[in-house]
Each structure stands twice: as C-alpha cells, then as structure tokens.
PDB file of C-alpha atoms in Angstrom:
ATOM      1  CA  MET A   1      -5.372  29.366 -12.209  1.00 44.00           C
ATOM      2  CA  LYS A   2      -4.883  26.620 -14.656  1.00 47.00           C
ATOM      3  CA  ILE A   3      -1.380  27.130 -14.820  1.00 49.00           C
ATOM      4  CA  TRP A   4      -1.599  27.024 -11.067  1.00 49.00           C
ATOM      5  CA  ALA A   5      -2.248  23.630 -11.329  1.00 46.00           C
ATOM      6  CA  MET A   6       0.267  23.080 -13.485  1.00 47.00           C
ATOM      7  CA  LEU A   7       3.427  24.088 -11.951  1.00 47.00           C
ATOM      8  CA  THR A   8       2.135  23.030  -8.451  1.00 49.00           C
ATOM      9  CA  SER A   9       4.487  19.756  -9.416  1.00 50.00           C
ATOM     10  CA  ARG A  10       7.250  21.908  -9.248  1.00 50.00           C
ATOM     11  CA  ARG A  11       9.442  23.486  -6.610  1.00 51.00           C
ATOM     12  CA  PRO A  12       8.360  27.259  -6.561  1.00 49.00           C
ATOM     13  CA  ASP A  13      11.895  28.534  -7.274  1.00 48.00           C
ATOM     14  CA  GLU A  14      12.097  26.707 -10.612  1.00 49.00           C
ATOM     15  CA  PHE A  15      10.124  29.559 -11.953  1.00 52.00           C
ATOM     16  CA  MET A  16      11.053  33.275 -12.434  1.00 51.00           C
ATOM     17  CA  PRO A  17       7.347  35.184 -12.180  1.00 53.00           C
ATOM     18  CA  VAL A  18       6.315  36.327 -15.544  1.00 51.00           C
ATOM     19  CA  ALA A  19       6.009  39.631 -16.097  1.00 52.00           C
ATOM     20  CA  HIS A  20       4.233  39.971 -19.496  1.00 54.00           C
ATOM     21  CA  PRO A  21       1.778  40.627 -20.797  1.00 53.00           C
ATOM     22  CA  ALA A  22       0.900  42.515 -18.103  1.00 54.00           C
ATOM     23  CA  GLN A  23      -2.513  41.199 -17.140  1.00 58.00           C
ATOM     24  CA  GLU A  24      -1.714  37.769 -17.179  1.00 58.00           C
ATOM     25  CA  ARG A  25       1.359  37.880 -14.284  1.00 56.00           C
ATOM     26  CA  TYR A  26       1.175  35.416 -11.833  1.00 57.00           C
ATOM     27  CA  VAL A  27       2.058  33.987  -8.603  1.00 55.00           C
ATOM     28  CA  ILE A  28       3.338  31.487  -7.239  1.00 54.00           C
ATOM     29  CA  ALA A  29       1.198  29.684  -4.893  1.00 55.00           C
ATOM     30  CA  PRO A  30       3.253  28.009  -2.012  1.00 50.00           C
ATOM     31  CA  ALA A  31       2.803  24.290  -1.485  1.00 60.00           C
ATOM     32  CA  ALA A  32       0.431  23.230   1.073  1.00 84.00           C
ATOM     33  CA  LYS A  33       0.705  20.457   2.588  1.00 93.00           C
ATOM     34  CA  VAL A  34      -2.316  17.989   4.137  1.00 96.00           C
ATOM     35  CA  VAL A  35      -1.474  16.068   6.808  1.00 96.00           C
ATOM     36  CA  ARG A  36      -3.834  13.376   8.601  1.00 97.00           C
ATOM     37  CA  THR A  37      -3.542  11.045  11.045  1.00 98.00           C
ATOM     38  CA  PHE A  38      -5.734   7.443  11.960  1.00 98.00           C
ATOM     39  CA  ALA A  39      -5.366   5.230  14.760  1.00 98.00           C
ATOM     40  CA  VAL A  40      -6.107   1.341  13.323  1.00 97.00           C
ATOM     41  CA  ALA A  41      -6.737  -1.957  14.986  1.00 97.00           C
ATOM     42  CA  ALA A  42      -4.355  -4.314  15.217  1.00 96.00           C
ATOM     43  CA  SER A  43      -7.021  -7.051  13.138  1.00 95.00           C
ATOM     44  CA  GLU A  44      -8.674  -7.761   9.828  1.00 95.00           C
ATOM     45  CA  ALA A  45     -11.710  -5.942  10.497  1.00 95.00           C
ATOM     46  CA  GLY A  46      -9.693  -2.523  11.949  1.00 96.00           C
ATOM     47  CA  VAL A  47      -7.273  -2.829   9.144  1.00 97.00           C
ATOM     48  CA  ARG A  48     -11.091  -2.921   6.895  1.00 97.00           C
ATOM     49  CA  CYS A  49     -12.303  -0.302   8.395  1.00 97.00           C
ATOM     50  CA  GLY A  50      -9.179   1.833   8.346  1.00 98.00           C
ATOM     51  CA  LEU A  51      -8.897   1.730   4.630  1.00 98.00           C
ATOM     52  CA  GLY A  52     -12.210   2.554   4.132  1.00 98.00           C
ATOM     53  CA  ARG A  53     -11.376   5.502   6.546  1.00 98.00           C
ATOM     54  CA  ILE A  54      -8.472   6.508   4.300  1.00 98.00           C
ATOM     55  CA  ARG A  55      -9.217   6.333   0.815  1.00 98.00           C
ATOM     56  CA  ALA A  56     -12.027   8.605   1.656  1.00 97.00           C
ATOM     57  CA  PHE A  57     -10.074  11.138   3.025  1.00 98.00           C
ATOM     58  CA  LEU A  58      -7.713  10.252  -0.045  1.00 98.00           C
ATOM     59  CA  PHE A  59     -10.901  10.674  -2.822  1.00 97.00           C
ATOM     60  CA  ALA A  60     -12.058  13.866  -0.519  1.00 96.00           C
ATOM     61  CA  ALA A  61      -8.408  15.655  -0.742  1.00 96.00           C
ATOM     62  CA  GLY A  62      -8.768  15.776  -4.427  1.00 96.00           C
ATOM     63  CA  LEU A  63      -6.787  12.224  -5.445  1.00 97.00           C
ATOM     64  CA  SER A  64      -7.210  10.608  -8.818  1.00 96.00           C
ATOM     65  CA  ASP A  65      -9.672   7.413  -8.150  1.00 95.00           C
ATOM     66  CA  GLU A  66      -6.604   5.019  -9.592  1.00 95.00           C
ATOM     67  CA  THR A  67      -4.370   6.793  -6.820  1.00 97.00           C
ATOM     68  CA  CYS A  68      -6.446   6.560  -4.341  1.00 97.00           C
ATOM     69  CA  GLY A  69      -7.119   2.324  -5.048  1.00 97.00           C
ATOM     70  CA  THR A  70      -2.848   1.774  -5.492  1.00 97.00           C
ATOM     71  CA  ALA A  71      -2.975   3.608  -2.091  1.00 98.00           C
ATOM     72  CA  GLU A  72      -4.965   1.437  -1.258  1.00 98.00           C
ATOM     73  CA  ILE A  73      -3.735  -1.665  -1.944  1.00 98.00           C
ATOM     74  CA  ILE A  74       0.009  -0.878  -0.463  1.00 98.00           C
ATOM     75  CA  LEU A  75      -1.771   0.192   2.998  1.00 98.00           C
ATOM     76  CA  ALA A  76      -3.687  -3.393   3.013  1.00 98.00           C
ATOM     77  CA  GLU A  77      -0.871  -5.256   2.284  1.00 98.00           C
ATOM     78  CA  ALA A  78       0.928  -3.623   4.942  1.00 98.00           C
ATOM     79  CA  LEU A  79      -1.368  -2.741   8.089  1.00 98.00           C
ATOM     80  CA  ASN A  80      -2.811  -5.944   7.496  1.00 97.00           C
ATOM     81  CA  ASN A  81       1.115  -7.483   7.658  1.00 97.00           C
ATOM     82  CA  VAL A  82       1.057  -5.913  10.698  1.00 97.00           C
ATOM     83  CA  ALA A  83      -1.806  -7.193  12.099  1.00 96.00           C
ATOM     84  CA  GLU A  84      -1.002 -10.641  11.025  1.00 95.00           C
ATOM     85  CA  HIS A  85       2.966 -10.519  11.744  1.00 95.00           C
ATOM     86  CA  ALA A  86       3.660  -8.463  14.109  1.00 96.00           C
ATOM     87  CA  TYR A  87       1.075  -8.573  16.608  1.00 96.00           C
ATOM     88  CA  ALA A  88       0.738 -12.417  16.516  1.00 93.00           C
ATOM     89  CA  GLY A  89      -0.154 -13.673  19.765  1.00 86.00           C
ATOM     90  CA  ARG A  90       0.003 -10.015  21.572  1.00 87.00           C
ATOM     91  CA  ASP A  91      -3.058  -8.993  23.144  1.00 81.00           C
ATOM     92  CA  ALA A  92      -4.335  -6.402  19.575  1.00 76.00           C
ATOM     93  CA  GLY A  93      -7.472  -4.634  19.146  1.00 80.00           C
ATOM     94  CA  SER A  94      -7.477  -1.435  20.584  1.00 88.00           C
ATOM     95  CA  PRO A  95      -8.091   1.280  18.395  1.00 88.00           C
ATOM     96  CA  ASN A  96      -4.804   2.494  18.824  1.00 91.00           C
ATOM     97  CA  ASP A  97      -2.207  -0.409  17.832  1.00 96.00           C
ATOM     98  CA  ILE A  98      -1.182   1.408  14.312  1.00 98.00           C
ATOM     99  CA  GLU A  99      -0.952   4.502  13.474  1.00 98.00           C
ATOM    100  CA  VAL A 100      -0.994   5.840   9.867  1.00 98.00           C
ATOM    101  CA  MET A 101       0.100   9.661   9.013  1.00 98.00           C
ATOM    102  CA  ILE A 102      -0.455  10.511   5.427  1.00 98.00           C
ATOM    103  CA  THR A 103       1.071  13.683   3.987  1.00 97.00           C
ATOM    104  CA  LEU A 104       0.149  14.868   0.604  1.00 97.00           C
ATOM    105  CA  ASP A 105       2.049  17.900  -1.569  1.00 95.00           C
ATOM    106  CA  GLY A 106       0.510  17.889  -4.112  1.00 95.00           C
ATOM    107  CA  THR A 107       2.624  15.642  -6.179  1.00 96.00           C
ATOM    108  CA  THR A 108       3.296  12.121  -3.403  1.00 97.00           C
ATOM    109  CA  ALA A 109       1.691  11.049  -0.573  1.00 98.00           C
ATOM    110  CA  ALA A 110       3.870  10.351   2.320  1.00 98.00           C
ATOM    111  CA  ILE A 111       2.460   7.852   4.067  1.00 98.00           C
ATOM    112  CA  LYS A 112       4.118   6.927   7.600  1.00 98.00           C
ATOM    113  CA  ILE A 113       3.399   3.220   9.575  1.00 98.00           C
ATOM    114  CA  THR A 114       3.904   3.207  13.195  1.00 98.00           C
ATOM    115  CA  ASP A 115       3.013   0.156  15.406  1.00 97.00           C
ATOM    116  CA  SER A 116       4.106  -1.675  18.644  1.00 96.00           C
ATOM    117  CA  GLY A 117       4.075  -4.801  17.132  1.00 96.00           C
ATOM    118  CA  ALA A 118       7.185  -7.656  17.259  1.00 97.00           C
ATOM    119  CA  PRO A 119      10.052  -6.122  14.517  1.00 97.00           C
ATOM    120  CA  LEU A 120      10.355  -7.072  11.290  1.00 97.00           C
ATOM    121  CA  PRO A 121      12.617 -10.604  10.950  1.00 95.00           C
ATOM    122  CA  GLY A 122      16.283  -8.848  10.384  1.00 96.00           C
ATOM    123  CA  LEU A 123      14.835  -5.338  11.298  1.00 97.00           C
ATOM    124  CA  ARG A 124      14.315  -4.938   7.234  1.00 96.00           C
ATOM    125  CA  PRO A 125      11.677  -5.540   4.829  1.00 96.00           C
ATOM    126  CA  PRO A 126      11.226  -8.489   3.161  1.00 95.00           C
ATOM    127  CA  GLU A 127      12.914  -7.928  -1.104  1.00 94.00           C
ATOM    128  CA  GLY A 128       9.900  -8.678  -1.725  1.00 93.00           C
ATOM    129  CA  HIS A 129      10.287 -11.078  -4.910  1.00 93.00           C
ATOM    130  CA  PRO A 130       7.054 -11.846  -6.429  1.00 90.00           C
ATOM    131  CA  PRO A 131       6.543 -16.166  -6.570  1.00 89.00           C
ATOM    132  CA  PRO A 132       6.979 -18.054  -8.732  1.00 88.00           C
ATOM    133  CA  LEU A 133       4.005 -18.626 -11.089  1.00 88.00           C
ATOM    134  CA  GLU A 134       5.475 -22.464 -12.163  1.00 79.00           C
ATOM    135  CA  GLY A 135       2.907 -25.221 -13.337  1.00 69.00           C
ATOM    136  CA  SER A 136      -0.999 -24.557 -14.198  1.00 66.00           C
ATOM    137  CA  GLY A 137      -2.210 -25.914 -10.467  1.00 75.00           C
ATOM    138  CA  ALA A 138      -1.108 -27.102  -7.664  1.00 81.00           C
ATOM    139  CA  GLY A 139       2.212 -25.442  -7.320  1.00 86.00           C
ATOM    140  CA  LEU A 140       0.728 -22.222  -8.029  1.00 91.00           C
ATOM    141  CA  PRO A 141       1.403 -19.779  -5.143  1.00 90.00           C
ATOM    142  CA  GLU A 142      -1.625 -18.586  -2.622  1.00 91.00           C
ATOM    143  CA  GLY A 143       0.424 -16.214  -1.149  1.00 90.00           C
ATOM    144  CA  GLY A 144       3.625 -14.074  -0.899  1.00 90.00           C
ATOM    145  CA  PHE A 145       2.541 -11.502  -2.848  1.00 96.00           C
ATOM    146  CA  GLY A 146       2.011  -8.793  -0.358  1.00 97.00           C
ATOM    147  CA  TRP A 147       5.537  -6.956   0.330  1.00 97.00           C
ATOM    148  CA  PHE A 148       5.681  -7.793  -3.910  1.00 97.00           C
ATOM    149  CA  LEU A 149       3.325  -5.942  -4.546  1.00 98.00           C
ATOM    150  CA  ILE A 150       3.808  -2.780  -1.400  1.00 98.00           C
ATOM    151  CA  ARG A 151       7.620  -2.769  -3.410  1.00 97.00           C
ATOM    152  CA  SER A 152       6.165  -2.684  -6.815  1.00 97.00           C
ATOM    153  CA  LEU A 153       3.740   0.179  -6.573  1.00 97.00           C
ATOM    154  CA  THR A 154       5.520   2.171  -3.846  1.00 98.00           C
ATOM    155  CA  THR A 155       8.901   5.317  -5.119  1.00 98.00           C
ATOM    156  CA  ARG A 156      10.310   4.650  -1.629  1.00 98.00           C
ATOM    157  CA  LEU A 157      10.511   2.847   1.297  1.00 98.00           C
ATOM    158  CA  SER A 158      11.836   2.080   4.544  1.00 98.00           C
ATOM    159  CA  TYR A 159      12.100   1.045   7.663  1.00 98.00           C
ATOM    160  CA  MET A 160      13.402   2.085  11.280  1.00 98.00           C
ATOM    161  CA  ARG A 161      12.569   0.125  14.735  1.00 98.00           C
ATOM    162  CA  GLN A 162      12.977   2.873  17.412  1.00 97.00           C
ATOM    163  CA  ASP A 163      12.190   2.518  21.101  1.00 97.00           C
ATOM    164  CA  ASN A 164      10.398  -0.756  20.589  1.00 96.00           C
ATOM    165  CA  ARG A 165       8.424   0.130  17.502  1.00 97.00           C
ATOM    166  CA  ASN A 166       8.216  -0.186  14.000  1.00 98.00           C
ATOM    167  CA  MET A 167       8.250   2.424  12.100  1.00 98.00           C
ATOM    168  CA  LEU A 168       7.602   1.938   7.469  1.00 98.00           C
ATOM    169  CA  LYS A 169       7.536   5.445   5.608  1.00 98.00           C
ATOM    170  CA  LEU A 170       6.503   4.859   2.082  1.00 98.00           C
ATOM    171  CA  SER A 171       5.748   6.773  -0.859  1.00 98.00           C
ATOM    172  CA  ILE A 172       3.801   6.864  -4.115  1.00 98.00           C
ATOM    173  CA  ASP A 173       3.097   9.507  -6.761  1.00 97.00           C
ATOM    174  CA  ALA A 174       0.131  11.193  -5.588  1.00 97.00           C
ATOM    175  CA  PRO A 175      -0.376  14.262  -8.379  1.00 95.00           C
ATOM    176  CA  ALA A 176      -3.572  16.398  -7.066  1.00 93.00           C
ATOM    177  CA  ALA A 177      -4.593  19.370  -9.334  1.00 86.00           C
ATOM    178  CA  ARG A 178      -6.099  20.819  -6.560  1.00 88.00           C
ATOM    179  CA  LEU A 179      -5.423  19.561  -2.765  1.00 91.00           C
ATOM    180  CA  THR A 180      -7.992  20.377  -0.431  1.00 90.00           C
ATOM    181  CA  ALA A 181      -8.176  19.710   3.726  1.00 89.00           C
ATOM    182  CA  PRO A 182     -11.744  17.629   3.899  1.00 88.00           C
ATOM    183  CA  HIS A 183     -13.127  17.790   7.322  1.00 79.00           C
TER     184      HIS A 183
ATOM    185  CA  MET B   1     -19.712 -14.159   1.324  1.00 76.00           C
ATOM    186  CA  GLU B   2     -22.852 -14.217  -0.541  1.00 91.00           C
ATOM    187  CA  LEU B   3     -22.368 -16.157  -4.186  1.00 95.00           C
ATOM    188  CA  THR B   4     -25.549 -16.304  -6.739  1.00 95.00           C
ATOM    189  CA  SER B   5     -25.330 -18.936  -9.585  1.00 93.00           C
ATOM    190  CA  LYS B   6     -26.554 -19.353 -12.963  1.00 92.00           C
ATOM    191  CA  TYR B   7     -26.030 -21.765 -15.977  1.00 90.00           C
ATOM    192  CA  GLN B   8     -24.710 -19.802 -19.050  1.00 88.00           C
ATOM    193  CA  GLY B   9     -24.759 -22.312 -21.904  1.00 84.00           C
ATOM    194  CA  ALA B  10     -22.003 -24.584 -20.407  1.00 81.00           C
ATOM    195  CA  TYR B  11     -20.431 -22.181 -17.636  1.00 90.00           C
ATOM    196  CA  HIS B  12     -21.462 -22.059 -14.061  1.00 92.00           C
ATOM    197  CA  VAL B  13     -21.764 -18.275 -13.969  1.00 94.00           C
ATOM    198  CA  ILE B  14     -20.855 -17.604  -9.961  1.00 95.00           C
ATOM    199  CA  THR B  15     -20.917 -13.999  -9.288  1.00 97.00           C
ATOM    200  CA  VAL B  16     -19.531 -12.486  -6.292  1.00 98.00           C
ATOM    201  CA  ASN B  17     -22.027  -9.850  -4.605  1.00 97.00           C
ATOM    202  CA  ALA B  18     -19.104  -8.416  -2.308  1.00 97.00           C
ATOM    203  CA  GLU B  19     -16.902  -5.293  -2.935  1.00 96.00           C
ATOM    204  CA  ARG B  20     -14.272  -6.951  -1.415  1.00 97.00           C
ATOM    205  CA  ILE B  21     -12.232  -9.405  -1.433  1.00 97.00           C
ATOM    206  CA  ASP B  22      -9.758  -9.141   1.225  1.00 97.00           C
ATOM    207  CA  ALA B  23      -7.487 -10.103   4.460  1.00 95.00           C
ATOM    208  CA  ALA B  24     -11.068  -9.984   6.377  1.00 95.00           C
ATOM    209  CA  ALA B  25     -13.418 -12.004   3.685  1.00 96.00           C
ATOM    210  CA  ALA B  26     -10.772 -14.496   1.708  1.00 96.00           C
ATOM    211  CA  ILE B  27     -11.207 -17.782   4.314  1.00 95.00           C
ATOM    212  CA  ALA B  28     -15.709 -16.436   4.230  1.00 96.00           C
ATOM    213  CA  PHE B  29     -14.862 -16.476   0.279  1.00 96.00           C
ATOM    214  CA  LYS B  30     -12.648 -19.838  -0.291  1.00 94.00           C
ATOM    215  CA  GLU B  31     -15.559 -21.810   1.682  1.00 94.00           C
ATOM    216  CA  ALA B  32     -18.527 -20.085  -0.531  1.00 95.00           C
ATOM    217  CA  LEU B  33     -16.551 -20.758  -3.690  1.00 93.00           C
ATOM    218  CA  ARG B  34     -16.306 -24.380  -2.280  1.00 91.00           C
ATOM    219  CA  SER B  35     -19.712 -25.285  -1.498  1.00 92.00           C
ATOM    220  CA  ALA B  36     -20.548 -23.377  -4.986  1.00 92.00           C
ATOM    221  CA  THR B  37     -18.598 -25.400  -6.953  1.00 90.00           C
ATOM    222  CA  ALA B  38     -18.670 -28.758  -5.067  1.00 87.00           C
ATOM    223  CA  GLY B  39     -19.577 -31.918  -7.254  1.00 76.00           C
ATOM    224  CA  GLY B  40     -20.145 -29.686 -10.317  1.00 76.00           C
ATOM    225  CA  MET B  41     -18.572 -31.203 -13.570  1.00 71.00           C
ATOM    226  CA  ASP B  42     -19.029 -27.971 -16.050  1.00 82.00           C
ATOM    227  CA  ARG B  43     -16.849 -24.697 -16.802  1.00 91.00           C
ATOM    228  CA  VAL B  44     -16.795 -21.863 -14.305  1.00 94.00           C
ATOM    229  CA  LEU B  45     -16.914 -18.478 -14.622  1.00 95.00           C
ATOM    230  CA  LEU B  46     -16.353 -16.139 -11.375  1.00 96.00           C
ATOM    231  CA  ASN B  47     -18.373 -12.748 -12.087  1.00 97.00           C
ATOM    232  CA  LEU B  48     -16.358  -9.998 -10.564  1.00 98.00           C
ATOM    233  CA  GLU B  49     -18.129  -6.970 -11.717  1.00 97.00           C
ATOM    234  CA  GLN B  50     -19.196  -6.084  -8.482  1.00 98.00           C
ATOM    235  CA  VAL B  51     -15.501  -6.884  -6.397  1.00 98.00           C
ATOM    236  CA  ARG B  52     -13.821  -3.351  -5.880  1.00 97.00           C
ATOM    237  CA  PHE B  53     -10.912  -4.652  -4.268  1.00 98.00           C
ATOM    238  CA  ILE B  54      -8.636  -6.911  -3.960  1.00 98.00           C
ATOM    239  CA  ASP B  55      -5.845  -7.702  -1.967  1.00 98.00           C
ATOM    240  CA  SER B  56      -3.126 -10.391  -1.982  1.00 97.00           C
ATOM    241  CA  SER B  57      -4.790 -13.059   0.465  1.00 97.00           C
ATOM    242  CA  GLY B  58      -8.231 -12.279  -1.626  1.00 97.00           C
ATOM    243  CA  LEU B  59      -5.723 -13.641  -4.939  1.00 97.00           C
ATOM    244  CA  GLY B  60      -4.571 -16.477  -2.739  1.00 96.00           C
ATOM    245  CA  ALA B  61      -8.618 -17.579  -2.260  1.00 96.00           C
ATOM    246  CA  ILE B  62      -9.109 -17.317  -6.197  1.00 96.00           C
ATOM    247  CA  VAL B  63      -5.562 -19.084  -6.871  1.00 95.00           C
ATOM    248  CA  ALA B  64      -7.111 -21.787  -4.287  1.00 94.00           C
ATOM    249  CA  ALA B  65     -10.522 -21.754  -5.686  1.00 92.00           C
ATOM    250  CA  LEU B  66      -8.541 -22.832  -8.992  1.00 92.00           C
ATOM    251  CA  LYS B  67      -6.648 -25.852  -7.102  1.00 91.00           C
ATOM    252  CA  LEU B  68     -10.011 -26.923  -5.347  1.00 88.00           C
ATOM    253  CA  VAL B  69     -12.145 -27.057  -9.325  1.00 88.00           C
ATOM    254  CA  GLY B  70      -8.962 -29.588 -10.019  1.00 83.00           C
ATOM    255  CA  PRO B  71      -7.268 -29.990 -12.813  1.00 85.00           C
ATOM    256  CA  ASP B  72      -9.917 -31.264 -15.201  1.00 86.00           C
ATOM    257  CA  ARG B  73     -12.346 -28.361 -14.771  1.00 89.00           C
ATOM    258  CA  GLN B  74     -11.850 -24.844 -16.003  1.00 91.00           C
ATOM    259  CA  LEU B  75     -12.014 -21.509 -13.612  1.00 94.00           C
ATOM    260  CA  ASP B  76     -12.275 -18.338 -15.895  1.00 95.00           C
ATOM    261  CA  LEU B  77     -12.829 -15.040 -15.001  1.00 97.00           C
ATOM    262  CA  ALA B  78     -15.217 -12.380 -15.708  1.00 97.00           C
ATOM    263  CA  CYS B  79     -15.319  -8.540 -15.445  1.00 97.00           C
ATOM    264  CA  LEU B  80     -12.522  -7.033 -13.608  1.00 98.00           C
ATOM    265  CA  THR B  81     -12.715  -3.468 -12.303  1.00 97.00           C
ATOM    266  CA  PRO B  82      -9.625  -1.618 -12.738  1.00 96.00           C
ATOM    267  CA  GLY B  83      -8.666  -1.743  -9.372  1.00 96.00           C
ATOM    268  CA  VAL B  84      -8.676  -5.827  -9.436  1.00 98.00           C
ATOM    269  CA  GLU B  85      -7.184  -5.497 -13.063  1.00 97.00           C
ATOM    270  CA  LYS B  86      -4.223  -4.381 -11.780  1.00 97.00           C
ATOM    271  CA  VAL B  87      -3.445  -6.713  -8.668  1.00 98.00           C
ATOM    272  CA  PHE B  88      -3.900  -9.659 -11.073  1.00 98.00           C
ATOM    273  CA  ARG B  89      -1.594  -7.555 -14.039  1.00 97.00           C
ATOM    274  CA  LEU B  90       0.857  -7.063 -11.172  1.00 97.00           C
ATOM    275  CA  THR B  91       1.149 -10.564 -10.238  1.00 96.00           C
ATOM    276  CA  ARG B  92       1.131 -11.489 -13.182  1.00 95.00           C
ATOM    277  CA  MET B  93      -1.776 -13.546 -12.481  1.00 95.00           C
ATOM    278  CA  ASN B  94      -3.378 -12.625 -15.978  1.00 96.00           C
ATOM    279  CA  SER B  95      -1.459 -15.446 -17.358  1.00 94.00           C
ATOM    280  CA  ILE B  96      -2.574 -17.521 -15.446  1.00 93.00           C
ATOM    281  CA  PHE B  97      -6.397 -17.071 -15.210  1.00 95.00           C
ATOM    282  CA  GLN B  98      -8.796 -16.925 -18.958  1.00 94.00           C
ATOM    283  CA  ILE B  99     -10.352 -13.474 -18.458  1.00 96.00           C
ATOM    284  CA  TYR B 100     -13.079 -12.287 -20.053  1.00 95.00           C
ATOM    285  CA  GLU B 101     -14.316  -8.634 -20.346  1.00 94.00           C
ATOM    286  CA  ASP B 102     -17.642  -9.379 -20.256  1.00 89.00           C
ATOM    287  CA  LEU B 103     -20.115 -12.133 -19.826  1.00 88.00           C
ATOM    288  CA  GLY B 104     -20.791 -12.642 -23.366  1.00 82.00           C
ATOM    289  CA  ASP B 105     -17.276 -12.424 -24.354  1.00 76.00           C
ATOM    290  CA  ALA B 106     -16.934 -16.049 -22.441  1.00 66.00           C
ATOM    291  CA  ASP B 107     -19.935 -17.018 -24.282  1.00 69.00           C
ATOM    292  CA  LEU B 108     -18.794 -16.237 -27.423  1.00 56.00           C
ATOM    293  CA  ALA B 109     -15.693 -17.204 -26.899  1.00 65.00           C
ATOM    294  CA  GLN B 110     -17.265 -20.825 -26.379  1.00 62.00           C
ATOM    295  CA  ALA B 111     -18.667 -20.688 -29.447  1.00 53.00           C
ATOM    296  CA  GLY B 112     -15.863 -19.820 -31.635  1.00 43.00           C
TER     297      GLY B 112
END
C-alpha cells in the first residue's frame, strides 16, 4: 500500500505493472477526486466561519497542517477581498453570497470562488507586487499584501467575469498520501 | 480582543489571548493594543504563542501598533507559530521586527 501512496501523484499511464516477483504485483488505483462546495456569506464574520469549515474539511480529507494553513491564508485574502470590495455598498450577508468549490486529487487543490459582486477593476486580478518596506516606522505599509500573498502561494490563478458573476480559480500544491472524503 | 499584560525585566509583555488576528478581529485588536501600550515608556514584547492564524489585515494591525508605540520605543514579537511565521517571512516583515523564539530569548538578548 505504501507503493500505491507514492504513485498517486503520477499519472497512471506513466507506469507499467511490475510483473516480478509475482507476489508483489500491484495495480494502479484510479485517481480519486474529492469535491466539496461551501457557501460563504460576504462579511468578515461570514468569511471567518467559512474558513473554519473549509480548513476542517481539508484536514479531514488528509492534507497536512501546513497545506491547510496555506489554503486558509489564500482563501482568507480572496474571500475578504470579495466581502470588502466586490460587495462594497451592496446588500450582502446572505449565506449564499460566495460559493467556494474545492477539488482535491491527491496532488493539487483546485479552488473556484464564485460571487455576484462587482467585477475586479480592469477585469483582471491585480499583479500583487509587494508594497516596499521603506523606512522603519511611519512609512511602513499597513495593507496591500493580500494579492501578493495569494500570488506567492498559488501555482495557478485565473479570473473570469461571466453572467454578472466573478469566477476566480486558484490552485495550490496539496499532496496527500491518501485522500478521504469527509462526511 | 483580550490581551494580558505583565512585566518581565524591562519588557512590557503583552500576550494575545486569541487564535486569530484576522479581518474580523483587526480593528478590535488595534484598539486593545493601543490601550495596552498607551502612555508607557517601556519596550513592548508581543507574545503571539496562541495565535494560529494571521491574514493581511492582522499583519497591518501589528504594523499599525509598531507605529503607535512611536520611533523611541521598541515593539518586538515572540513565539510565532508556523502559520504566523510564514506570513511574516513571505511579506518580509520579519526584517522589520525583532522576533524571538520564546520569551526567555528576549530576556537573554536584553542581558547581552
């Protein structure tokens, strides 16, 4: 079973079954995916609550504490942006403002965030350059780190505006020796 | 947000009794820290051992606290958990603050 665990991060067609010795023959398990959708209210309290549910799910699915932490930072920044900017001045706070869909395949966590708020300015996600740390006191930045953190911690990022909805897709490395679908 | 204060050597040690300094907590945290540090002349050591999670709003609140204590006083940090340390490292804020692994290290640094 250890071998199975090591191989799940590779495509099944990369491997030929090992024929010897006969007793140690193994089969490649099909790549199982775990998919879960969460509804999050577009408020600071709603985001905090959603992050708690998502982190519990990721941990129960078999991801490491570190990966769960990385996912939580990215999601905190992305969801707080939606609550603070996309829904600014709008009627928000319903449990279904934001939908977060997470797909785990044992290698990657693919995250899709959909909301009905205002589009991102320029219809593109910010570059996320880190604000310069100049001086040691009054000039230090107190914000502007959100997109920088998102971009630093994701392996893929794309944004689409469709049917008056925002769709942000993010991927992070999320290796799991064995995925389980939590109840 | 609940903070507890104690004095350890020349340090005013402020412990954050919360698991999160996030967007929902940032304003209350900033206010609580402002009260806790107001008027003092001593060095402040912010003990973050209970804080498991910080986001960019929480980070901004700690930077705001650094500005609040002013240029003549020090605000150091201690006991960063892995999740908190990661955010400080990525944003390079670990180069702005003096960070101690535990409260005893801060004492030693001071004695030395």
